[in-house]
PDB file of C-alpha atoms in Angstrom:
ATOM      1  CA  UNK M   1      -2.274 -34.114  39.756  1.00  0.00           C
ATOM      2  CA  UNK M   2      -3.351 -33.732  36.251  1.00  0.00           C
ATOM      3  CA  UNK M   3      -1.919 -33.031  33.407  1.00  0.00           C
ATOM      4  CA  UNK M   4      -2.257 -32.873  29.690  1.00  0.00           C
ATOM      5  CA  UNK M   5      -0.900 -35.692  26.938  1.00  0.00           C
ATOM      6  CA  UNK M   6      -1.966 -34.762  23.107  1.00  0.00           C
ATOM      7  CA  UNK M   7      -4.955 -32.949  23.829  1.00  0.00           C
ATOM      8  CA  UNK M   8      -6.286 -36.022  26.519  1.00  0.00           C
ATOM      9  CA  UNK M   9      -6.527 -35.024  29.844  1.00  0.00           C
ATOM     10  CA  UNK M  10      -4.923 -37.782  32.236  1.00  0.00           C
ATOM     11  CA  UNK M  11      -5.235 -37.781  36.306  1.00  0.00           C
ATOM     12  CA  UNK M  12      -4.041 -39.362  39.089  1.00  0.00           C
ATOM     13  CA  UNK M  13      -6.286 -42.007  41.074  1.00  0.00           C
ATOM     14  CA  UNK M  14      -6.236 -40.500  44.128  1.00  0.00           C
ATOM     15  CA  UNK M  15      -7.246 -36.741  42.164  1.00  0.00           C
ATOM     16  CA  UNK M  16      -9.959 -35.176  44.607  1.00  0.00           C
ATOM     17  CA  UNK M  17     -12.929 -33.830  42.453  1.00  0.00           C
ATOM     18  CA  UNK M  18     -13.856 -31.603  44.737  1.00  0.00           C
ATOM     19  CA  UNK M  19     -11.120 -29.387  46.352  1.00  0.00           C
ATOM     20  CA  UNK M  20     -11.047 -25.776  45.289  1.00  0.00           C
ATOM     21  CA  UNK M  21      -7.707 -26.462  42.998  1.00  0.00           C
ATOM     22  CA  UNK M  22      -9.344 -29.378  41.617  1.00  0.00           C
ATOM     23  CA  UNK M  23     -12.001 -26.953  40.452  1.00  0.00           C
ATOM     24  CA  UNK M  24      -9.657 -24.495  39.210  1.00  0.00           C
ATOM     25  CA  UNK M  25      -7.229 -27.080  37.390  1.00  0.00           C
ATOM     26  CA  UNK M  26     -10.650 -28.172  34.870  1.00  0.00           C
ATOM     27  CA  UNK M  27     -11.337 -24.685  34.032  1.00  0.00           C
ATOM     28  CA  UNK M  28      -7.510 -24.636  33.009  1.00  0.00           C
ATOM     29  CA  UNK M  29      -7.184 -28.145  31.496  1.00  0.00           C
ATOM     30  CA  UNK M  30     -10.376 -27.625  29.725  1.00  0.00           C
ATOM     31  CA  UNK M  31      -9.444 -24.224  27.467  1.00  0.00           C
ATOM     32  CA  UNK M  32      -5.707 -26.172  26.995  1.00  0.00           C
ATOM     33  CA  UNK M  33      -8.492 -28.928  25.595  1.00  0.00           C
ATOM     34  CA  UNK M  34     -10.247 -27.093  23.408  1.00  0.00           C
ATOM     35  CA  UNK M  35      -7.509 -25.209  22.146  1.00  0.00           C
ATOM     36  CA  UNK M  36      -4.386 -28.189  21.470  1.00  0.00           C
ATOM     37  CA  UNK M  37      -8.158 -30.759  19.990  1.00  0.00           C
ATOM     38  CA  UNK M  38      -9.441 -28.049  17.810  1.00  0.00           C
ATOM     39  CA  UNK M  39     -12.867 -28.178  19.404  1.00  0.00           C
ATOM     40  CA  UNK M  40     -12.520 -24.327  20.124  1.00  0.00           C
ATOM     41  CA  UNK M  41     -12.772 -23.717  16.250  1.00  0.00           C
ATOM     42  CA  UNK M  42     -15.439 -25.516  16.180  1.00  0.00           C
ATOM     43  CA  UNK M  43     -17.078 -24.369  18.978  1.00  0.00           C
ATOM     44  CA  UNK M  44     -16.808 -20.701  17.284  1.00  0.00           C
ATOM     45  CA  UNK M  45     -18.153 -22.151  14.485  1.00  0.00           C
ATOM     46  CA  UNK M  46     -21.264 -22.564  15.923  1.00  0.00           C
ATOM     47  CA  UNK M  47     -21.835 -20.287  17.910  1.00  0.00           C
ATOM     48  CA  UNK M  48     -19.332 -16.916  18.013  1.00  0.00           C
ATOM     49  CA  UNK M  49     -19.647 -14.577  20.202  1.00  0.00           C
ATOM     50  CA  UNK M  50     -21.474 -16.242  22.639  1.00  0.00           C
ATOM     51  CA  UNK M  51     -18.706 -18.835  22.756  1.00  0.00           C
ATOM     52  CA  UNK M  52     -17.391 -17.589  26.134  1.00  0.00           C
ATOM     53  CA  UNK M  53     -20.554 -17.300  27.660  1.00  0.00           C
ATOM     54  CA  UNK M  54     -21.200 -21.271  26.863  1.00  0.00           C
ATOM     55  CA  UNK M  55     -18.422 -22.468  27.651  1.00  0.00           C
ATOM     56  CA  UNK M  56     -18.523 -20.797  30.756  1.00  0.00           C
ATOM     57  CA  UNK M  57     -21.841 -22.201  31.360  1.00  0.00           C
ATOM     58  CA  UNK M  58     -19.740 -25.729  30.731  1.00  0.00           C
ATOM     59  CA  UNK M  59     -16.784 -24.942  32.947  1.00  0.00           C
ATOM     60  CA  UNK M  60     -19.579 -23.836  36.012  1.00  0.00           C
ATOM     61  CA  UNK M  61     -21.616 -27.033  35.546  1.00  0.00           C
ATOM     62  CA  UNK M  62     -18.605 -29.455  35.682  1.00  0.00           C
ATOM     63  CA  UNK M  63     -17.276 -27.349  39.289  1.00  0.00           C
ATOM     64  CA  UNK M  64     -20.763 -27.886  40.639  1.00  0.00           C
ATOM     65  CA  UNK M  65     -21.745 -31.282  39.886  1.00  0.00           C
ATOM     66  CA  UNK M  66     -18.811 -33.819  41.027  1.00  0.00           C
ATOM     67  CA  UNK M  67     -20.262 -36.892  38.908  1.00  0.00           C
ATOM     68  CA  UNK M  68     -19.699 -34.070  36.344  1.00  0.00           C
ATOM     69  CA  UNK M  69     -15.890 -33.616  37.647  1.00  0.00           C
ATOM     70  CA  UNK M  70     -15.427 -37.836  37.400  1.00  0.00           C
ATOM     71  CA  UNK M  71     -16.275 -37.239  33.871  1.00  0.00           C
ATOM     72  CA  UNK M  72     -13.914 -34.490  33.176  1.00  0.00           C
ATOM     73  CA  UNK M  73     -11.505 -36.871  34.209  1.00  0.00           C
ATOM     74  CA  UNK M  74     -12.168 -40.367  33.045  1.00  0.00           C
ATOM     75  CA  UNK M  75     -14.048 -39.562  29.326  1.00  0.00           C
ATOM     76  CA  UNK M  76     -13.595 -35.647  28.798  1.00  0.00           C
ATOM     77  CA  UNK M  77     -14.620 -36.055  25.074  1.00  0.00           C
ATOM     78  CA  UNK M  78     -17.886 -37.132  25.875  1.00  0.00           C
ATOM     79  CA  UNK M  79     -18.773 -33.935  27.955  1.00  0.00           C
ATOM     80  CA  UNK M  80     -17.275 -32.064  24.595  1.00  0.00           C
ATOM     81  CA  UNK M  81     -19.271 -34.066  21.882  1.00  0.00           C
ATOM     82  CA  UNK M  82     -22.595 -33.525  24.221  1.00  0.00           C
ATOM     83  CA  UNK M  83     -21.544 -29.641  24.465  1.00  0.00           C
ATOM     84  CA  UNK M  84     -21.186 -29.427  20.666  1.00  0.00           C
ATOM     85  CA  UNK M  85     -24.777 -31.449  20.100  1.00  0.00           C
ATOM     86  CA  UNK M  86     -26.013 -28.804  22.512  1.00  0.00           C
ATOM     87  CA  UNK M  87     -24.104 -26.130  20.564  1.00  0.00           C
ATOM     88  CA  UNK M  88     -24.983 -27.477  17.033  1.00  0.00           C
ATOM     89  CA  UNK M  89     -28.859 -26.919  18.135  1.00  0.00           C
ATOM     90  CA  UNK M  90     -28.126 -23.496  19.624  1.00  0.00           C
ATOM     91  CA  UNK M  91     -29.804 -24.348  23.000  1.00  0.00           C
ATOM     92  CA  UNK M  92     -28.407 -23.299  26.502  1.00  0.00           C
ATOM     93  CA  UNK M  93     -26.793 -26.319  28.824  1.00  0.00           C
ATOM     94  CA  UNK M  94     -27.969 -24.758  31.952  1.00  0.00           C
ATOM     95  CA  UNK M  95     -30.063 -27.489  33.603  1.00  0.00           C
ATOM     96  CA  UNK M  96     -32.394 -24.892  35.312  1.00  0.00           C
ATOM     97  CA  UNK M  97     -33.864 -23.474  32.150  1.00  0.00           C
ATOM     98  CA  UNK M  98     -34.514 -26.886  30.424  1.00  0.00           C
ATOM     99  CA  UNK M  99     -33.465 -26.552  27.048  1.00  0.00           C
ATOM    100  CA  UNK M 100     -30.659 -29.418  26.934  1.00  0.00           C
ATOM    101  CA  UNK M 101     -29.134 -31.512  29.648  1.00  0.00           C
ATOM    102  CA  UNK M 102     -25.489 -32.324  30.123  1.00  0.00           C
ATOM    103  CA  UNK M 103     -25.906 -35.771  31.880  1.00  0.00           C
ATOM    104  CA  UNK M 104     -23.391 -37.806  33.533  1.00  0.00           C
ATOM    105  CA  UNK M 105     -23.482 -41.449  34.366  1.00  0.00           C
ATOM    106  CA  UNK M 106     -20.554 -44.378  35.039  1.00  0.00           C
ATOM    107  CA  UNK M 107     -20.145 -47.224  32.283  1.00  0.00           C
ATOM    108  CA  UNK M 108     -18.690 -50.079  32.841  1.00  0.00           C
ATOM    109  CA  UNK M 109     -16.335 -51.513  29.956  1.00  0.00           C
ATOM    110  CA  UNK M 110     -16.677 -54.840  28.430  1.00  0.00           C
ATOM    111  CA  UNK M 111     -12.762 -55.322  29.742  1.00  0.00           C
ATOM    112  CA  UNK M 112     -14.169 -54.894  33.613  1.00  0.00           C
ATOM    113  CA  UNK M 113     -13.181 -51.863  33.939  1.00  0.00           C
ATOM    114  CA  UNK M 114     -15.782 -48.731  34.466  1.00  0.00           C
ATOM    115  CA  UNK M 115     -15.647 -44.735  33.683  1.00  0.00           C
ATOM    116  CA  UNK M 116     -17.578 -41.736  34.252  1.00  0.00           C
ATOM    117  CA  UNK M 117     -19.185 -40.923  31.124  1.00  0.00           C
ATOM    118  CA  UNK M 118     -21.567 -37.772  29.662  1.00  0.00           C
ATOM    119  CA  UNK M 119     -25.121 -38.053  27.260  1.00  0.00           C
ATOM    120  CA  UNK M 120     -26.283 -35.146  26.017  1.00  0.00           C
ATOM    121  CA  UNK M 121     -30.428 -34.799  26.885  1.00  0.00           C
ATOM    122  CA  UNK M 122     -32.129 -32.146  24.971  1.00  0.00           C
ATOM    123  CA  UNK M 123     -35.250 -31.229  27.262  1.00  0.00           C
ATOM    124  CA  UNK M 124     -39.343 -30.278  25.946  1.00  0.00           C
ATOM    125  CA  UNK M 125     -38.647 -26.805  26.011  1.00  0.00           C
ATOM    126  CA  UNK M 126     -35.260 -27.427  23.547  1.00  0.00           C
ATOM    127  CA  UNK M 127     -37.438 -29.776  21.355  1.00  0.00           C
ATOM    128  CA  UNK M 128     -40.225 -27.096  21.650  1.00  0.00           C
ATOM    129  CA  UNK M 129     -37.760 -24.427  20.319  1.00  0.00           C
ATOM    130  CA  UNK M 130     -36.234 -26.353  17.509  1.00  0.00           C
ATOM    131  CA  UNK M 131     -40.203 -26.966  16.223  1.00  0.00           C
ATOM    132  CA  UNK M 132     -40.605 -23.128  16.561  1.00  0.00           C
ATOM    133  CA  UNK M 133     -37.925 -22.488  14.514  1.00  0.00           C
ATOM    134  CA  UNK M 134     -38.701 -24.091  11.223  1.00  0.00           C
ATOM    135  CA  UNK M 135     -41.472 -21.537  10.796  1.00  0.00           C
ATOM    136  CA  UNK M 136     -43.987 -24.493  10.042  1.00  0.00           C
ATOM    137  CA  UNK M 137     -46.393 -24.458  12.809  1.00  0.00           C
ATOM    138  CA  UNK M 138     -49.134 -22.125  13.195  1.00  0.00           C
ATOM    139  CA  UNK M 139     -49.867 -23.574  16.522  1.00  0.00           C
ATOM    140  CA  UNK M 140     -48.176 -26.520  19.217  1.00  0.00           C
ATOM    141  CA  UNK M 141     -48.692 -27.497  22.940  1.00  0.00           C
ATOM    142  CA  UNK M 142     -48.356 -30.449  25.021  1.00  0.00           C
ATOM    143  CA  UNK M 143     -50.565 -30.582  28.315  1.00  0.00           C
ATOM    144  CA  UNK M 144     -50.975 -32.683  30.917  1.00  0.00           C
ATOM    145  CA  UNK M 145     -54.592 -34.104  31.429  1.00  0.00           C
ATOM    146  CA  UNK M 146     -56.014 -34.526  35.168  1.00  0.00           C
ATOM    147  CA  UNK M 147     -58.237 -36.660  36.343  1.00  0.00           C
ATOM    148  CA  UNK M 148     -62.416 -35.810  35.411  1.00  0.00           C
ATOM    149  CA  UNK M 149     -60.797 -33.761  32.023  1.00  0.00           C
ATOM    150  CA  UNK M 150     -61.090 -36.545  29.633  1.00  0.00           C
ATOM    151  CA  UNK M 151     -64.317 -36.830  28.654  1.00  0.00           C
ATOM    152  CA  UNK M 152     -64.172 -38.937  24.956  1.00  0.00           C
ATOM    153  CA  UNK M 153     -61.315 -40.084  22.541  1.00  0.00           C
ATOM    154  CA  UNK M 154     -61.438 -41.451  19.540  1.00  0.00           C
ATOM    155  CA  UNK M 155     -58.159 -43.289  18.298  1.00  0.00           C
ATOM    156  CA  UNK M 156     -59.211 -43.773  15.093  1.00  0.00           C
ATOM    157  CA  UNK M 157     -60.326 -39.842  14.246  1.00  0.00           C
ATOM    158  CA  UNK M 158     -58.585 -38.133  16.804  1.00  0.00           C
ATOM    159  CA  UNK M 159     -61.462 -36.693  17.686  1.00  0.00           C
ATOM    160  CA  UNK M 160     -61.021 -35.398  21.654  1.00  0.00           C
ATOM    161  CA  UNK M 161     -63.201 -33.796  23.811  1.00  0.00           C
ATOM    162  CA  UNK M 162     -62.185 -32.068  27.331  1.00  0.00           C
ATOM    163  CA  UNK M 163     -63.918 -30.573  30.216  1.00  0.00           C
ATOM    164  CA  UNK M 164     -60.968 -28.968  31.693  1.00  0.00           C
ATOM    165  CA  UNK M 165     -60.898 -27.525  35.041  1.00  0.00           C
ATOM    166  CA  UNK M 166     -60.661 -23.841  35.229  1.00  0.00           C
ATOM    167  CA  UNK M 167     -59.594 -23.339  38.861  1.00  0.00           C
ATOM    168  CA  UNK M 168     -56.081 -23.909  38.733  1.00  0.00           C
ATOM    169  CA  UNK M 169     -55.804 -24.420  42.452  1.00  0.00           C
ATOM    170  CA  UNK M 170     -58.670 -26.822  42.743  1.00  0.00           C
ATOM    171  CA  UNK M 171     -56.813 -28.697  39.671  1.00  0.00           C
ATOM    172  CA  UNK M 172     -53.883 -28.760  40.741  1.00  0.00           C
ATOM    173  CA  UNK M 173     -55.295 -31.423  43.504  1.00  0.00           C
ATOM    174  CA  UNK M 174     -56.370 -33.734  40.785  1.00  0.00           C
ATOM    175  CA  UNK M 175     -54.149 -36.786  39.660  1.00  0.00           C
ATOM    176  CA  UNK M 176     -52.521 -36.786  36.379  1.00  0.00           C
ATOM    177  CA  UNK M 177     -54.279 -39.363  33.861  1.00  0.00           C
ATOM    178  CA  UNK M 178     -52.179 -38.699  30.801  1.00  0.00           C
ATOM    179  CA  UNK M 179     -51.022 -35.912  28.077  1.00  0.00           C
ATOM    180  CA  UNK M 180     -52.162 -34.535  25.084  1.00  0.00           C
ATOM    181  CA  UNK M 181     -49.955 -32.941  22.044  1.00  0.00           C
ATOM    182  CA  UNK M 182     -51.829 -31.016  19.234  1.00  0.00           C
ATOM    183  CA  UNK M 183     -49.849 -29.355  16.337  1.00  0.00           C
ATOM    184  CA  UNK M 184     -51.431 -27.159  13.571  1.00  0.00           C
ATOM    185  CA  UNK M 185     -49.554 -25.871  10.520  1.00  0.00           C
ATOM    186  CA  UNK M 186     -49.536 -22.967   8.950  1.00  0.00           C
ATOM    187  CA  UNK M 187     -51.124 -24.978   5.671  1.00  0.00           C
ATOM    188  CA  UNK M 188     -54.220 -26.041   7.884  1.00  0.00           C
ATOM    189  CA  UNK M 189     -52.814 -29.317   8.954  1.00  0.00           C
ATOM    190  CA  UNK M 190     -53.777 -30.738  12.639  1.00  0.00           C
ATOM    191  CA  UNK M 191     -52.606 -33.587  14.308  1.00  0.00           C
ATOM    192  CA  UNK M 192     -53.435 -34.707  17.852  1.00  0.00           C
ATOM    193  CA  UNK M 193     -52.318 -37.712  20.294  1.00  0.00           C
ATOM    194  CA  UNK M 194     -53.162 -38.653  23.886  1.00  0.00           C
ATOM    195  CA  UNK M 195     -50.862 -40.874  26.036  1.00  0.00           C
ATOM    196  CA  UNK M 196     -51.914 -42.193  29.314  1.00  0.00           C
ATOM    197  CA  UNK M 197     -49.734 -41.616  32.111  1.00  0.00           C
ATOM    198  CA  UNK M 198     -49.270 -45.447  32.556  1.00  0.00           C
ATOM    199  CA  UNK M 199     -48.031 -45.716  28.750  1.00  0.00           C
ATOM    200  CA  UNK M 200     -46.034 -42.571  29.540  1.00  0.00           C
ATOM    201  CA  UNK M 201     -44.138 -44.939  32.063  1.00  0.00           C
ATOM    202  CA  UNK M 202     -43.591 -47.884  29.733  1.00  0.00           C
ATOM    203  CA  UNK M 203     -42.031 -45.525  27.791  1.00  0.00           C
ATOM    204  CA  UNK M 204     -39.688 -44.281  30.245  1.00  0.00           C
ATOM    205  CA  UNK M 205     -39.182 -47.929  31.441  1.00  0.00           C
ATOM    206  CA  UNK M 206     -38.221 -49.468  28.014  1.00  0.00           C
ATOM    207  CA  UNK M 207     -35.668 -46.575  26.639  1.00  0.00           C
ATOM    208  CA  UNK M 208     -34.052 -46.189  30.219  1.00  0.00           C
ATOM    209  CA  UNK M 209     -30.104 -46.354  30.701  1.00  0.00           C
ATOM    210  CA  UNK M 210     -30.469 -49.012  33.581  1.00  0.00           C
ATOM    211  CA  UNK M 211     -32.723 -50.791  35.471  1.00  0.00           C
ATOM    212  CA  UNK M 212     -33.865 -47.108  37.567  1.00  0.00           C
ATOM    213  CA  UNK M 213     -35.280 -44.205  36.367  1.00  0.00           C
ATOM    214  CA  UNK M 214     -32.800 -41.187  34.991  1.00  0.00           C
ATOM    215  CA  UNK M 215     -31.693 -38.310  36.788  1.00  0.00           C
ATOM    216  CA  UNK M 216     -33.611 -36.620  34.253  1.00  0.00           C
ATOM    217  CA  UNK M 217     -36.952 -37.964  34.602  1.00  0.00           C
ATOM    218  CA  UNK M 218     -36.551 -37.727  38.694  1.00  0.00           C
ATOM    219  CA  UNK M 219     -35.769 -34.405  38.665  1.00  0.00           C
ATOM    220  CA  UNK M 220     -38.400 -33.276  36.092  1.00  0.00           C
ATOM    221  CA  UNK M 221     -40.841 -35.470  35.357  1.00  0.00           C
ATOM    222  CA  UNK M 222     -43.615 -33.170  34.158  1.00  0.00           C
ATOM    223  CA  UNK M 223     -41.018 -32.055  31.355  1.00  0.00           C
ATOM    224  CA  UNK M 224     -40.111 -35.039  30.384  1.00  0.00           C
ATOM    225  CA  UNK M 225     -43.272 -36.363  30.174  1.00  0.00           C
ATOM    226  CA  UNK M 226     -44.412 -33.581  27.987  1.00  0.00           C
ATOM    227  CA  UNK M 227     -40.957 -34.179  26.121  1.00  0.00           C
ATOM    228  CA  UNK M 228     -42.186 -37.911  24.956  1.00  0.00           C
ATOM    229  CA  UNK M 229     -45.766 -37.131  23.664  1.00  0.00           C
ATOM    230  CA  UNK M 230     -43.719 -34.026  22.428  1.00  0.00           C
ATOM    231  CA  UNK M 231     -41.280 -36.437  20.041  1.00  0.00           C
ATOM    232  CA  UNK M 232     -43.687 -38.813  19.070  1.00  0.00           C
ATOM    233  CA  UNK M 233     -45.746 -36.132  17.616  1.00  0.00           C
ATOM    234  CA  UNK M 234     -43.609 -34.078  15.783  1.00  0.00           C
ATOM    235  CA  UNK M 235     -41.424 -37.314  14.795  1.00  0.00           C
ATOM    236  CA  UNK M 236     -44.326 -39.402  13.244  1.00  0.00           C
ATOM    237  CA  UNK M 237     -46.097 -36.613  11.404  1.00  0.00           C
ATOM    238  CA  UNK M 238     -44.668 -32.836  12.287  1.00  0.00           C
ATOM    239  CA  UNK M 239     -42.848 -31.798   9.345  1.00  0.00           C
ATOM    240  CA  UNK M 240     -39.148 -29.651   9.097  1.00  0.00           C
ATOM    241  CA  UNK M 241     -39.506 -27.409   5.968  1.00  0.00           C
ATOM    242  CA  UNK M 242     -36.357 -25.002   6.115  1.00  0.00           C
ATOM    243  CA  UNK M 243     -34.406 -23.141   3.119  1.00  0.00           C
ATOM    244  CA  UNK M 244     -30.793 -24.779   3.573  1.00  0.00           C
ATOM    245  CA  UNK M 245     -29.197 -22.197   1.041  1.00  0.00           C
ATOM    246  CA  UNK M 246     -30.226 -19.611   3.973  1.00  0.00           C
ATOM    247  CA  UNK M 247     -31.010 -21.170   7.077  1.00  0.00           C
ATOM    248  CA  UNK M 248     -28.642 -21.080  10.599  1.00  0.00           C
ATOM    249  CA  UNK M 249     -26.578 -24.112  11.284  1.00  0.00           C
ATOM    250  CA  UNK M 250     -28.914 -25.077  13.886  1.00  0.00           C
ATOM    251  CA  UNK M 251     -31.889 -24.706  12.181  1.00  0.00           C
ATOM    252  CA  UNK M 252     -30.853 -27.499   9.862  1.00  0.00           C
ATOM    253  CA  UNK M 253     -29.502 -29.356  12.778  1.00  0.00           C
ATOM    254  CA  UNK M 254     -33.029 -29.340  14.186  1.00  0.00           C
ATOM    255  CA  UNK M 255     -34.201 -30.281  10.181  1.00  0.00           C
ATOM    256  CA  UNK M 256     -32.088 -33.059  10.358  1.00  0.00           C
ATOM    257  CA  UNK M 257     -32.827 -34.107  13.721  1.00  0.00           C
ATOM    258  CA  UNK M 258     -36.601 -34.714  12.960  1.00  0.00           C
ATOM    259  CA  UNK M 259     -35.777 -36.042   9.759  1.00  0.00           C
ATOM    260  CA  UNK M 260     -34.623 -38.886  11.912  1.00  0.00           C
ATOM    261  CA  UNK M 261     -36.590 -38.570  14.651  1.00  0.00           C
ATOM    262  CA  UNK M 262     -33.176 -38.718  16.924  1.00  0.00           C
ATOM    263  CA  UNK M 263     -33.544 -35.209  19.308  1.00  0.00           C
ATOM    264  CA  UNK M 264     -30.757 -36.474  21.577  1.00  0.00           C
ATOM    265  CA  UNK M 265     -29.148 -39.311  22.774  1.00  0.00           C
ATOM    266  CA  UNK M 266     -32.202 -40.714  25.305  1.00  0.00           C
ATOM    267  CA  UNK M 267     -33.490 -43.262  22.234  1.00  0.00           C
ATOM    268  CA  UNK M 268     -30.193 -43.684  20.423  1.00  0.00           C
ATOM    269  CA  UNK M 269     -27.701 -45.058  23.735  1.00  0.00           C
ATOM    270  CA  UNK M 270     -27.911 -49.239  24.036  1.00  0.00           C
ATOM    271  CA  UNK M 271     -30.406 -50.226  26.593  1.00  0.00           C
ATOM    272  CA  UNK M 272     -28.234 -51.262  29.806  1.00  0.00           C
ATOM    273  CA  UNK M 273     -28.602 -53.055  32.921  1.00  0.00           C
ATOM    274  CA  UNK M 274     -27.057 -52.418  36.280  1.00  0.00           C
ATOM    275  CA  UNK M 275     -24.893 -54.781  38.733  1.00  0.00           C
ATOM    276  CA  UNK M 276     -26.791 -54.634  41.594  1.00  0.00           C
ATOM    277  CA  UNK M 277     -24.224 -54.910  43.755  1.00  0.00           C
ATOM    278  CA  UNK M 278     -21.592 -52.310  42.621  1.00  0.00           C
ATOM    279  CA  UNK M 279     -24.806 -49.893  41.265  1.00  0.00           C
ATOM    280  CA  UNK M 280     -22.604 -49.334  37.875  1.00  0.00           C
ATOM    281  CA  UNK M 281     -24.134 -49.816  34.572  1.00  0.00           C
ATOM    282  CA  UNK M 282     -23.387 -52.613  32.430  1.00  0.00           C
ATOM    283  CA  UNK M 283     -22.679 -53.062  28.416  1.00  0.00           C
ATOM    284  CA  UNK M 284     -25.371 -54.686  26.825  1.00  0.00           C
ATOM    285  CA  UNK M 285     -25.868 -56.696  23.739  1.00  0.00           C
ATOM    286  CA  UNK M 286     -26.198 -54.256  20.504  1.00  0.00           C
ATOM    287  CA  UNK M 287     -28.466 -56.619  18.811  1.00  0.00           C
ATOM    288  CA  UNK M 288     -30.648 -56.025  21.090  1.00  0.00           C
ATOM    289  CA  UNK M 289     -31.014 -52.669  21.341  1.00  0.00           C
ATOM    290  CA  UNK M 290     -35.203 -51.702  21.478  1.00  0.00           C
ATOM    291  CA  UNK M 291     -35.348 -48.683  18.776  1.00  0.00           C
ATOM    292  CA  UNK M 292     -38.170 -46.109  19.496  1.00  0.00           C
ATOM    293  CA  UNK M 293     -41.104 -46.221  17.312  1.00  0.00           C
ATOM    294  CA  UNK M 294     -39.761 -42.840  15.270  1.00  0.00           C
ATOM    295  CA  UNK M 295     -36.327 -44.649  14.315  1.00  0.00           C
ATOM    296  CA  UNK M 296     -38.292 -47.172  12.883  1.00  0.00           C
ATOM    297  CA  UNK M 297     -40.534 -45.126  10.512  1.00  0.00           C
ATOM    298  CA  UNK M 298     -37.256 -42.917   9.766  1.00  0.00           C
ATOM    299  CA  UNK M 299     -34.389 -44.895  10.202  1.00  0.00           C
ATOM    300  CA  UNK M 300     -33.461 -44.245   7.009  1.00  0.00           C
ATOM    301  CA  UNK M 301     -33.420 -40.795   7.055  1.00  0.00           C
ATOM    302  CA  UNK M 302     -30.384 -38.036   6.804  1.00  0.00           C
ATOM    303  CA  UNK M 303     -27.409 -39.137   9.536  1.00  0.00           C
ATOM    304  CA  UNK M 304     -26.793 -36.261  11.604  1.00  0.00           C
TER     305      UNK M 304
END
């Protein structure tokens, strides 16, 4: 049994996240929520009508996932604060379009004890659309490069030369070497960079949660792939030039976003380690937190 304290949702131990009433109960608890927190102003705020239709979306994602449901229970805020980062860019939460990603995973507290907790992910095709949006670029892409493709690169001038395959069937049998992002402005401007697939991986490997690879980056690999030449192109030199006396909330969310070069919460959460034996993921040391190569160059930048 459930019930409701101040706005904080508190359950039972023995609550079972997946029984039809259990189901039922979060859609309830979870408008009584947003309602007695004030997250439903905000909420309508950002994104009016279409409120009902998100948080529907929400409400659908959290009875069909039951990490998801552990989450509702232990650390419902954090599902809310990832919904409103979602919200704030004005990109859709459900996982099979790949816009943003509501993720869940279990923390365990310096005190010993551990809780389901959420991360908001935005995926390449919400960092794609927030690009889009700022009216800058004539022209932007990120493809992957196969294996015969590559013929010359020059780091130095950028200068890249492909051979690309044209039968799509007869490429799709070739290996993936790397991926290439290419951006041009509407002033003229062009920037291109080329990541291997290995430094792809170190990537992945460095600014991962735990010692194993996200559910993320199992799941869609391709995408996020695309997603990390996709940042570190648009974060070093891409450029957000928006009217703030006139432009949409999330338009100067996205502004602000690459401003810092923060698109989610992938580069910003503490690198942490898992117990091997219990498989939950362990506080690590703040200091030292690795910061992605954008933070560094930006870190100073507008907080979002």
């Amino acid at each position: 049994m459930a019930n409701v304290k101040g706005g904080v949702i508190v359950a039972s131990k023995n609550h079972s996240a997946e029984t039809n009433g259990t189901q039922k109960n979060i859609a309830a608890l979870f408008n009584v929520m947003l309602s007695k927190d004030g997250y439903q102003k905000r909420f309508n705020e950002l994104l009016g009508k279409r409120v009902p239709q998100f948080i529907g979306s929400l409400v659908a994602m959290m009875n069909g996932d039951s990490n998801l449901q552990h989450v509702f229970y232990d650390a419902p805020i954090t599902i809310i604060q990832a919904a409103l980062k979602a919200a704030a860019y004005d990109l859709p939460i459900d996982p099979g379009l790949g816009y943003a990603y509501i993720v869940p995973f279990k923390n365990k507290q310096k005190d010993g004890s551990s809780r389901y907790e959420a991360t908001f992910i935005m995926g390449y095709k919400g960092m794609n659309q927030l690009a889009l949006r700022s009216g800058a670029y004539k022209k932007i892409n990120v493809i992957d490069v196969r294996d015969g493709e590559l013929k010359s690169y020059n780091r130095l001038t950028e200068e890249i030369e492909f051979d690309f395959i044209e039968d799509d069937d007869e490429r799709e049998k070739r290996a993936i070497i790397g991926y290439c992002g290419y951006f041009q402005l509407i002033n003229g401007m062009e920037k291109t960079i080329y990541m291997t697939k290995k430094q792809i991986e170190q990537h992945e490997k460095k600014f991962r949660k735990g010692q194993y690879m996200g559910k993320v980056w199992r799941e869609d690999y391709d995408s996020m792939a695309c997603k990390t030449v996709f940042r570190k192109l648009i974060g070093k030199w891409g450029i957000m030039s928006v009217n703030y006396q006139t432009a949409d909330s999330s338009t100067i969310a996205a502004a602000t976003a690459i401003a810092q070069g923060q698109f989610d919460d992938e580069d910003l959460t503490p690198k942490q380690t898992i117990d091997m034996e219990t498989g939950e993921v362990l506080p690590a040391d703040h200091g030292d937190q690795p910061q992605s190569e954008d933070d560094k160059i930006l870190e100073a930048s507008l907080n979002l």
